[in-house]
PDB file of C-alpha atoms in Angstrom:
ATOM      1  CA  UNK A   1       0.000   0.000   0.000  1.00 77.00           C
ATOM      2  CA  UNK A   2       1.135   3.346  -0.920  1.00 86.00           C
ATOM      3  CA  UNK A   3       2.019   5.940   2.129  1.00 92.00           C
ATOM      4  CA  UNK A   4      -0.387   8.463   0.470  1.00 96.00           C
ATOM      5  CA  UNK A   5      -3.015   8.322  -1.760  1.00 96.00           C
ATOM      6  CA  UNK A   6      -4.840  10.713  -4.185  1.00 95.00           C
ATOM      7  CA  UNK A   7      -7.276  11.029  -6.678  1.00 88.00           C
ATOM      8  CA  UNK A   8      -5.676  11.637  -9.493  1.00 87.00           C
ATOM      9  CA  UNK A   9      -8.468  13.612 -11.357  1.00 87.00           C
ATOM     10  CA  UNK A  10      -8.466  15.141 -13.368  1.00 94.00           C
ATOM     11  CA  UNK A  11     -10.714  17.590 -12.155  1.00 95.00           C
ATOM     12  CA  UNK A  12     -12.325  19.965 -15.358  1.00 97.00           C
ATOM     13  CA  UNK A  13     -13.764  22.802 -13.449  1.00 97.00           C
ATOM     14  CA  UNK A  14     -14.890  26.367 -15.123  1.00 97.00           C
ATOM     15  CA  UNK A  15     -13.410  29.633 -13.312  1.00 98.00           C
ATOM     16  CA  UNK A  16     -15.161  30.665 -10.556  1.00 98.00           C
ATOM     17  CA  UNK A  17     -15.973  27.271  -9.263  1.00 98.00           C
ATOM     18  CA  UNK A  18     -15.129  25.272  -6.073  1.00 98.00           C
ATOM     19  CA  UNK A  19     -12.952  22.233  -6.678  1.00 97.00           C
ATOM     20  CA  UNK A  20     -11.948  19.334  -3.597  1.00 97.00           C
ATOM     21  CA  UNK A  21     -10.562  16.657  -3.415  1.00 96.00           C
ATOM     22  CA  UNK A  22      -8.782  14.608  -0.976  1.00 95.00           C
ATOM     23  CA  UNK A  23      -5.901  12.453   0.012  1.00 96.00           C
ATOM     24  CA  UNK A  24      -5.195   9.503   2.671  1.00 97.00           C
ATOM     25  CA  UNK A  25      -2.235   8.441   4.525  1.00 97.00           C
ATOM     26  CA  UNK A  26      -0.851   5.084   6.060  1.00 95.00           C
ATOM     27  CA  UNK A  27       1.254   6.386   8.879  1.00 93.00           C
ATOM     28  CA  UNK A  28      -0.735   7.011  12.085  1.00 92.00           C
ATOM     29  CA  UNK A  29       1.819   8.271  13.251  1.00 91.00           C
ATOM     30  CA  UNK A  30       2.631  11.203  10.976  1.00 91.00           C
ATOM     31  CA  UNK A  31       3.729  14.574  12.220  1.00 87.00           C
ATOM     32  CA  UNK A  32       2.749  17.213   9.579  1.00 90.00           C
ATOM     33  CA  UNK A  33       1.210  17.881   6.424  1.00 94.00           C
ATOM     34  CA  UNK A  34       1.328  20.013   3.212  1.00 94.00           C
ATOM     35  CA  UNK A  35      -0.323  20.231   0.232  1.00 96.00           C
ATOM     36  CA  UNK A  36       2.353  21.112  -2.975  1.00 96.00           C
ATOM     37  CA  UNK A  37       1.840  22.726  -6.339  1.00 97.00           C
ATOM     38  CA  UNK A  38       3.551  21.414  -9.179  1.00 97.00           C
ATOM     39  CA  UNK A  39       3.834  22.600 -12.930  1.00 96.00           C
ATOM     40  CA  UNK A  40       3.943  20.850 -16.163  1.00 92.00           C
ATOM     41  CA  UNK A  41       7.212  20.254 -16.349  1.00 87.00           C
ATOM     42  CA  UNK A  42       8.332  22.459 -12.722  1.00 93.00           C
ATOM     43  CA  UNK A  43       9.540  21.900  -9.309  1.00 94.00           C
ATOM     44  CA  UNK A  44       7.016  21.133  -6.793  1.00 95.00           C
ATOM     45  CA  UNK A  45       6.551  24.159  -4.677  1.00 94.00           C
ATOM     46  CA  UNK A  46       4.950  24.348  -1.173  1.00 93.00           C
ATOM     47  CA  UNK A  47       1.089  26.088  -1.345  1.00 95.00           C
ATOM     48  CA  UNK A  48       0.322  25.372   2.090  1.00 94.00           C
ATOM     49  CA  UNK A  49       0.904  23.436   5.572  1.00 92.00           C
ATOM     50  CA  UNK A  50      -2.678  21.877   7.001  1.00 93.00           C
ATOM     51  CA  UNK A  51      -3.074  21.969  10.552  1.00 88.00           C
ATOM     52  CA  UNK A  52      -4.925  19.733  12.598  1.00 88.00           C
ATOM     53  CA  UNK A  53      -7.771  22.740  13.035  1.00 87.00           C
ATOM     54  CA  UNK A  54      -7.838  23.329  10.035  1.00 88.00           C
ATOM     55  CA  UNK A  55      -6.209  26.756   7.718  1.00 93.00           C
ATOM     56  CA  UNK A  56      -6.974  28.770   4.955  1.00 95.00           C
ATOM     57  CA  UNK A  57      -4.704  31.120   2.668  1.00 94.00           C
ATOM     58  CA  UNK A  58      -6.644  33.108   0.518  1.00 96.00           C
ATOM     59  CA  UNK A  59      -9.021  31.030  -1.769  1.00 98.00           C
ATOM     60  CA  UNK A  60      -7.438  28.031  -0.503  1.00 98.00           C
ATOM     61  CA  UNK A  61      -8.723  25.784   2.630  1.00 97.00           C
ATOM     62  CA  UNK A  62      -6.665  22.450   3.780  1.00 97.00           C
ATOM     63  CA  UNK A  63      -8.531  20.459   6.245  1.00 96.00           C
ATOM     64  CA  UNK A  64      -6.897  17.554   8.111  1.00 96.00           C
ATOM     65  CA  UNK A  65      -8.998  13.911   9.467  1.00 94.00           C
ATOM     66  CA  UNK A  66      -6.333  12.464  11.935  1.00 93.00           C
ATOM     67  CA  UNK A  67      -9.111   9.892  13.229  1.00 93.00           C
ATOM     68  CA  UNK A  68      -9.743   9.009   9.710  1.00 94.00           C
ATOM     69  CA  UNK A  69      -6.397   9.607   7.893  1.00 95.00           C
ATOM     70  CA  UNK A  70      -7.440  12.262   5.284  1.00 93.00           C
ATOM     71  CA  UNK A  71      -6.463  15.688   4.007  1.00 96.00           C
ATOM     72  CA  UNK A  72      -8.482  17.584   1.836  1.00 97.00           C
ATOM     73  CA  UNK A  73      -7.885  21.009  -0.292  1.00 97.00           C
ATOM     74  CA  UNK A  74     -10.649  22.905  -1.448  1.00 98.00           C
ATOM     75  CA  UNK A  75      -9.983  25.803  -4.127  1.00 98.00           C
ATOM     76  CA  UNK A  76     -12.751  28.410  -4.455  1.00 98.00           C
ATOM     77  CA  UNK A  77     -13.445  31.164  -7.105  1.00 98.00           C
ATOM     78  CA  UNK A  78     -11.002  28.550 -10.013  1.00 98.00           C
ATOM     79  CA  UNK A  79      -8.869  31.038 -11.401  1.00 98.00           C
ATOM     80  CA  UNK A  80      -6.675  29.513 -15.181  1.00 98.00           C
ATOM     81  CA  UNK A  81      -3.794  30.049 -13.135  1.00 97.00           C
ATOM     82  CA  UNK A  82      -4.652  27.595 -10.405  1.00 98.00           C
ATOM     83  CA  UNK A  83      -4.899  25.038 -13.146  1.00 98.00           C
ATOM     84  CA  UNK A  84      -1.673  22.732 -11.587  1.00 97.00           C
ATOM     85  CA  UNK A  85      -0.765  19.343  -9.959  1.00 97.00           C
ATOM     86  CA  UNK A  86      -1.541  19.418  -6.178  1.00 98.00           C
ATOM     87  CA  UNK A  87       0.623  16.988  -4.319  1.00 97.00           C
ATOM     88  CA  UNK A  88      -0.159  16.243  -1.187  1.00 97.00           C
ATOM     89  CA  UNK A  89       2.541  15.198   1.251  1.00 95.00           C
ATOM     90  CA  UNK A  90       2.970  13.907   4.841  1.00 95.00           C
ATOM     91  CA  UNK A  91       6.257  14.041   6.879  1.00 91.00           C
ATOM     92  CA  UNK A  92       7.185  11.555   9.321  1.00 87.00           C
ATOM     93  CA  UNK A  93      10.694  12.349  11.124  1.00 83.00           C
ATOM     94  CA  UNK A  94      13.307  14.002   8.419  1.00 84.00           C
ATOM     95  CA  UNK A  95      10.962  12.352   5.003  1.00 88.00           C
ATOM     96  CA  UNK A  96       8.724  13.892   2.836  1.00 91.00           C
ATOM     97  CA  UNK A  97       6.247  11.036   1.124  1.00 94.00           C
ATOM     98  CA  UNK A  98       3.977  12.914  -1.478  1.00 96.00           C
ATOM     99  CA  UNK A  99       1.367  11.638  -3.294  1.00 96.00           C
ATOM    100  CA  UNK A 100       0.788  11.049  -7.162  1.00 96.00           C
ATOM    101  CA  UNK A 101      -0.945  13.991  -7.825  1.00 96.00           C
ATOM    102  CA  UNK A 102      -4.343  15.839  -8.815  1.00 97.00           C
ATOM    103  CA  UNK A 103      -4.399  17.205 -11.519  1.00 96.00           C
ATOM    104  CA  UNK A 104      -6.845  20.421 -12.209  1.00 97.00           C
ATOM    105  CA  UNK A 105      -7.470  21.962 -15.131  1.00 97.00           C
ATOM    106  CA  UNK A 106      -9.135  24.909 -14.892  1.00 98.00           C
ATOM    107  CA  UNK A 107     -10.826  26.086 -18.073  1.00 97.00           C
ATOM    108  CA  UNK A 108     -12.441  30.030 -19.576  1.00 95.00           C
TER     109      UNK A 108
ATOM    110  CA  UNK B   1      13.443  30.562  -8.783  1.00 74.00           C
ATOM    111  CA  UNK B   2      14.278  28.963  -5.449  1.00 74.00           C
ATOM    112  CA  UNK B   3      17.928  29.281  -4.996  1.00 90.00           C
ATOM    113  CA  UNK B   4      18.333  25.629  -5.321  1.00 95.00           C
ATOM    114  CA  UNK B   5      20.229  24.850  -8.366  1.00 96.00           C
ATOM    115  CA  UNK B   6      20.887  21.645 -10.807  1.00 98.00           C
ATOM    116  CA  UNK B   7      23.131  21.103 -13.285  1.00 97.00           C
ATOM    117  CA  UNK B   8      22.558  19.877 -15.992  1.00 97.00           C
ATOM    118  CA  UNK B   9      18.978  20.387 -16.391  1.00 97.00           C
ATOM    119  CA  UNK B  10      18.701  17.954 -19.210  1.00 97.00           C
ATOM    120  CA  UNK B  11      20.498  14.410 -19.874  1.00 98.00           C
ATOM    121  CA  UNK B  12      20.166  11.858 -22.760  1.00 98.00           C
ATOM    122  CA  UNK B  13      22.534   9.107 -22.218  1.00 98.00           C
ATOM    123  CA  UNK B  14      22.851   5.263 -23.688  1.00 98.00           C
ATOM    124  CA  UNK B  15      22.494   3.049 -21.939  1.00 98.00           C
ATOM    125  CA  UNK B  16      25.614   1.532 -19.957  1.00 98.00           C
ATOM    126  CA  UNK B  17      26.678   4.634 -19.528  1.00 98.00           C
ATOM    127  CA  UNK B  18      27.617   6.592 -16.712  1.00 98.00           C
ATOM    128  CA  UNK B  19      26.197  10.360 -15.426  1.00 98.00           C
ATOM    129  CA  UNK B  20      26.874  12.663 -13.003  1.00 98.00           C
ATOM    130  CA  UNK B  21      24.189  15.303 -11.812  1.00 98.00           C
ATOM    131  CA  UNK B  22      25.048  18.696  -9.306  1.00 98.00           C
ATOM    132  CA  UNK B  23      23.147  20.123  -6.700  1.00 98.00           C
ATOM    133  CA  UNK B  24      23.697  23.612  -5.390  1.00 97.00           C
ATOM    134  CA  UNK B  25      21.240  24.345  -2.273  1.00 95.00           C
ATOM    135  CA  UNK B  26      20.609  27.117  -0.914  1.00 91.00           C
ATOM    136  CA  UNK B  27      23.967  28.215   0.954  1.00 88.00           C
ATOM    137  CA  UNK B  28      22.300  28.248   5.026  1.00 85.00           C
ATOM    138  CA  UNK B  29      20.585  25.165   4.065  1.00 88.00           C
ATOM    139  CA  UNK B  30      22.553  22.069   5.940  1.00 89.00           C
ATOM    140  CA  UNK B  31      19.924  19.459   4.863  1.00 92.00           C
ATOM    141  CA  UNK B  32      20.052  18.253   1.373  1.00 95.00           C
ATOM    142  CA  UNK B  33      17.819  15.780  -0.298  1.00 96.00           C
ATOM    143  CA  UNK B  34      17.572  13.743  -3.436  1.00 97.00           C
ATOM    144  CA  UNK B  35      14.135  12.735  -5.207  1.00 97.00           C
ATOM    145  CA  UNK B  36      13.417  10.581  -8.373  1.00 97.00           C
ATOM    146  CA  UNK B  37      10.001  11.620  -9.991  1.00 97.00           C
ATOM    147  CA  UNK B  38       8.679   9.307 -13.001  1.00 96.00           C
ATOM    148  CA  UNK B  39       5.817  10.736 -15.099  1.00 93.00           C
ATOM    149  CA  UNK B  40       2.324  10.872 -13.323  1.00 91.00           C
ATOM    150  CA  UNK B  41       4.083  10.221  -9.667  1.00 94.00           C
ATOM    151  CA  UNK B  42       4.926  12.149  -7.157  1.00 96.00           C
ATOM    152  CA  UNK B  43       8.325  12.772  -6.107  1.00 96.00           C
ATOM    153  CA  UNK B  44       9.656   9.704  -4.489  1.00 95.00           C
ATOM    154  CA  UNK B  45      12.457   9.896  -1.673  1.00 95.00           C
ATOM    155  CA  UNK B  46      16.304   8.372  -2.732  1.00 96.00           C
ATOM    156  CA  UNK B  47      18.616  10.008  -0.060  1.00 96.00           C
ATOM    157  CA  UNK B  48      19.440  12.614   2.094  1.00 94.00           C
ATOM    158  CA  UNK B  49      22.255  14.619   3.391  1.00 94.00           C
ATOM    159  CA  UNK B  50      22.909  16.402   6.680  1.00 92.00           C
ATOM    160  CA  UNK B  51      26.152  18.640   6.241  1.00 91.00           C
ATOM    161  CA  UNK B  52      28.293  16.100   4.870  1.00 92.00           C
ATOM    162  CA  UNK B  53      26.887  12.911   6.298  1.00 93.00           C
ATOM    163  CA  UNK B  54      24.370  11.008   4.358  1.00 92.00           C
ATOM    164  CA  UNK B  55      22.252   9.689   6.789  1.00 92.00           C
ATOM    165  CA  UNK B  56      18.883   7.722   5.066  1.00 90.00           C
ATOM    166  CA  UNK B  57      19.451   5.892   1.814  1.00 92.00           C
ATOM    167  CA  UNK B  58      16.232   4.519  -0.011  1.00 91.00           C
ATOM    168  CA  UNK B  59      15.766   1.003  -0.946  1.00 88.00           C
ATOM    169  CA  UNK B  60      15.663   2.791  -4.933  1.00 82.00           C
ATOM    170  CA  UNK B  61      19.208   3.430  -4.251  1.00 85.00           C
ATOM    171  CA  UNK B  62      20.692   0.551  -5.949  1.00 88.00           C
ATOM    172  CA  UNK B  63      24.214   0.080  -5.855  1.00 92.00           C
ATOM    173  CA  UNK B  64      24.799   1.825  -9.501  1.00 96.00           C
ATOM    174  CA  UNK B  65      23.463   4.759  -7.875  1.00 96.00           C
ATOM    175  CA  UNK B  66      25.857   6.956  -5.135  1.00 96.00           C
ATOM    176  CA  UNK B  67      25.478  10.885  -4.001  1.00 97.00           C
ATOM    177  CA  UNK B  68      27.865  12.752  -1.811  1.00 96.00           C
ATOM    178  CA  UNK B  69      28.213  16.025  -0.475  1.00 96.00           C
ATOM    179  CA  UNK B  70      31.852  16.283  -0.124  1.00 91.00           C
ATOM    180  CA  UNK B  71      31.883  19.425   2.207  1.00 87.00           C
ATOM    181  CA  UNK B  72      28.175  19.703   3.020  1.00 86.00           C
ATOM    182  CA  UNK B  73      27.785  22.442   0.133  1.00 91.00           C
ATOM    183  CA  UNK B  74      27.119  21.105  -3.162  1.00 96.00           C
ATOM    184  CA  UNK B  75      25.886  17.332  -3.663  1.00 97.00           C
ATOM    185  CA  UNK B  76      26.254  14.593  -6.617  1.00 98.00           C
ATOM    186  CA  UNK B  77      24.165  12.027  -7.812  1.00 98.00           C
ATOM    187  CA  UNK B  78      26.106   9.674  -9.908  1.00 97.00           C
ATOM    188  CA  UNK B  79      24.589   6.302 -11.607  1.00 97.00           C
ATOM    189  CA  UNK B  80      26.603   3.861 -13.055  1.00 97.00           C
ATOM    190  CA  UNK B  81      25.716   1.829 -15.747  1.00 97.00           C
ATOM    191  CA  UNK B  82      22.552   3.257 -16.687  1.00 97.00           C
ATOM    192  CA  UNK B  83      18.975   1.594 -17.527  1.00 97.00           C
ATOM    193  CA  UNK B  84      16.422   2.785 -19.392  1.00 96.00           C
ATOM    194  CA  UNK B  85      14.103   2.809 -15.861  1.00 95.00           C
ATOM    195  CA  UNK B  86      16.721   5.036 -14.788  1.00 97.00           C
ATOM    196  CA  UNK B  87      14.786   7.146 -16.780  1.00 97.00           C
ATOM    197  CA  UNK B  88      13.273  10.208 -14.934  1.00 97.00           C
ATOM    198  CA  UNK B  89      13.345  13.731 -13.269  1.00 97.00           C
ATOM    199  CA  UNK B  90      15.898  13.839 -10.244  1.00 98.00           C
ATOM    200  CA  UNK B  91      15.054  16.713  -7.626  1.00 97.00           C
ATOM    201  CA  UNK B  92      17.231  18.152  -5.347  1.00 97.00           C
ATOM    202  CA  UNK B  93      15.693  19.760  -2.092  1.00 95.00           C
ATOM    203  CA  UNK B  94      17.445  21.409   0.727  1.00 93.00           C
ATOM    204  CA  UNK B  95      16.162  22.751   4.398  1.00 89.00           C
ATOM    205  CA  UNK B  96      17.600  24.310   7.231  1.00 79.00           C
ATOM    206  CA  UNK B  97      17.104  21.429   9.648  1.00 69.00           C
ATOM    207  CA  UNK B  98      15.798  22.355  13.159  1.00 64.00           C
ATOM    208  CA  UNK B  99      13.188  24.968  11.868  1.00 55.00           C
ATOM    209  CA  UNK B 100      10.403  22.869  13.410  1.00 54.00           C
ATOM    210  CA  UNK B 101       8.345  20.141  11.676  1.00 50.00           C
ATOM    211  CA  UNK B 102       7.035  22.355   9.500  1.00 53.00           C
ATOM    212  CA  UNK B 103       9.815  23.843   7.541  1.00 67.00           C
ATOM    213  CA  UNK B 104       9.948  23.776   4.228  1.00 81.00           C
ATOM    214  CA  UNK B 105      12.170  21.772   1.791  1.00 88.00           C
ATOM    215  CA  UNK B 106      12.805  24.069  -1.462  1.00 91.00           C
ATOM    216  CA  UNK B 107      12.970  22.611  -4.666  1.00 94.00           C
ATOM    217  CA  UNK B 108      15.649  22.562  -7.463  1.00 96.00           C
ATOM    218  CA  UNK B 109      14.597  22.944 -10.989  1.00 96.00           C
ATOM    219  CA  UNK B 110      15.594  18.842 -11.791  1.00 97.00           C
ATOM    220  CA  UNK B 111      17.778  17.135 -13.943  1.00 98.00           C
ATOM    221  CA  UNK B 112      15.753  15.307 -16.918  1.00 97.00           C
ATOM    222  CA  UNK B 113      17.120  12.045 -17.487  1.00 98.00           C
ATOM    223  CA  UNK B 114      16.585  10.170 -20.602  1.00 98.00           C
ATOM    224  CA  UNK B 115      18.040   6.804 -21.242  1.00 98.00           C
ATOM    225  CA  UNK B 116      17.976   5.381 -24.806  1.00 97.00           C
TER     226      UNK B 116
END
């Protein structure tokens, strides 16, 4: 079994619309949590840490499931440029395991 | 442009052949990680560097593959006798350890690897 899992998508949203989607992880035991953009062809760069609370930045809300094992992101108001990869990643000690990938697309 | 730099940025080789890739990180940075990323995965750990020790090694590190970081600056990825599933991007990362779980690794721009 993979560490993390995702939905790979793709998700085909307009602009201006809400997009989620989520991600699990093995390790109970994991210590913290980011979500990661990646484009085509780029370095992944970090978007956001989730918290166990719960966080937004701008547009962007992470929400992390402990009990259950999940992370979600939720985009609102789509803009072209947030069309991306989002990886989502869990650190245990010094090691970053990231997922596959969603991919969103989103479209004029 | 993170300040973490790769060299080269693209690499078609045979295979059989042997290549070398460079990582500059970020010069405050004393943590310094290698990642291999095939197409549609996400970047998967190889190895990792504190200062000059390498202290984790993945089980993808076979033994045609070696890094160092000779003075806990720069670091080198070399494989020996390449495969074509040596095929890949390789990502370099680099932290300032210490800064708290959450701190973040910065990524390199990657080394395209292409094995014919």
């Amino acid at each position: 079994r993979k560490e993390v899992e995702q939905d790979p998508g793709p998700f085909n949203v307009p602009e201006g619309a809400t997009v989620a989607f989520n991600c699990t992880y093995s390790n109970s035991a994991s210590q913290s949590f980011f979500w990661y953009r990646q484009d085509c062809r780029k370095e992944p760069k970090l978007l956001m840490s989730v918290y166990s609370s719960g966080n937004e930045d701008g547009r962007f809300t992470a929400q992390l499931n402990r009990a259950s094992q999940y992370i979600s992101l939720l985009i609102r108001d789509s803009k072209l440029s947030d069309s991306a990869t989002y990886l989502c990643v869990v650190k245990n000690d010094y090691k970053l395991s990231f997922g596959a990938g969603t991919t969103v697309t989103v479209r004029a | 442009d993170t300040g973490v730099s790769q060299d080269p940025r693209h690499k078609i080789t045979k295979r059989g052949q042997n290549v070398t890739f460079r990582c500059d990180p970020i010069s405050e940075h004393n943590r310094l990680y290698w990642y291999r990323q095939t197409l549609g995965q996400g970047p998967e750990f190889l190895t990792y560097f504190q200062n000059e020790a390498q202290l984790e090694k993945s089980r993808l590190l076979s033994d045609r593959f070696s890094a160092e970081r000779p003075k806990g600056s720069f670091s080198t990825l070399e494989i020996q006798r390449t495969e074509q599933g040596d095929s890949a991007m390789y990502l370099c990362a680099s932290i300032v350890a210490g800064g708290g779980t959450l701190d973040e690794q910065y990524f390199g721009p990657g080394t395209r690897l292409t094995v014919t």
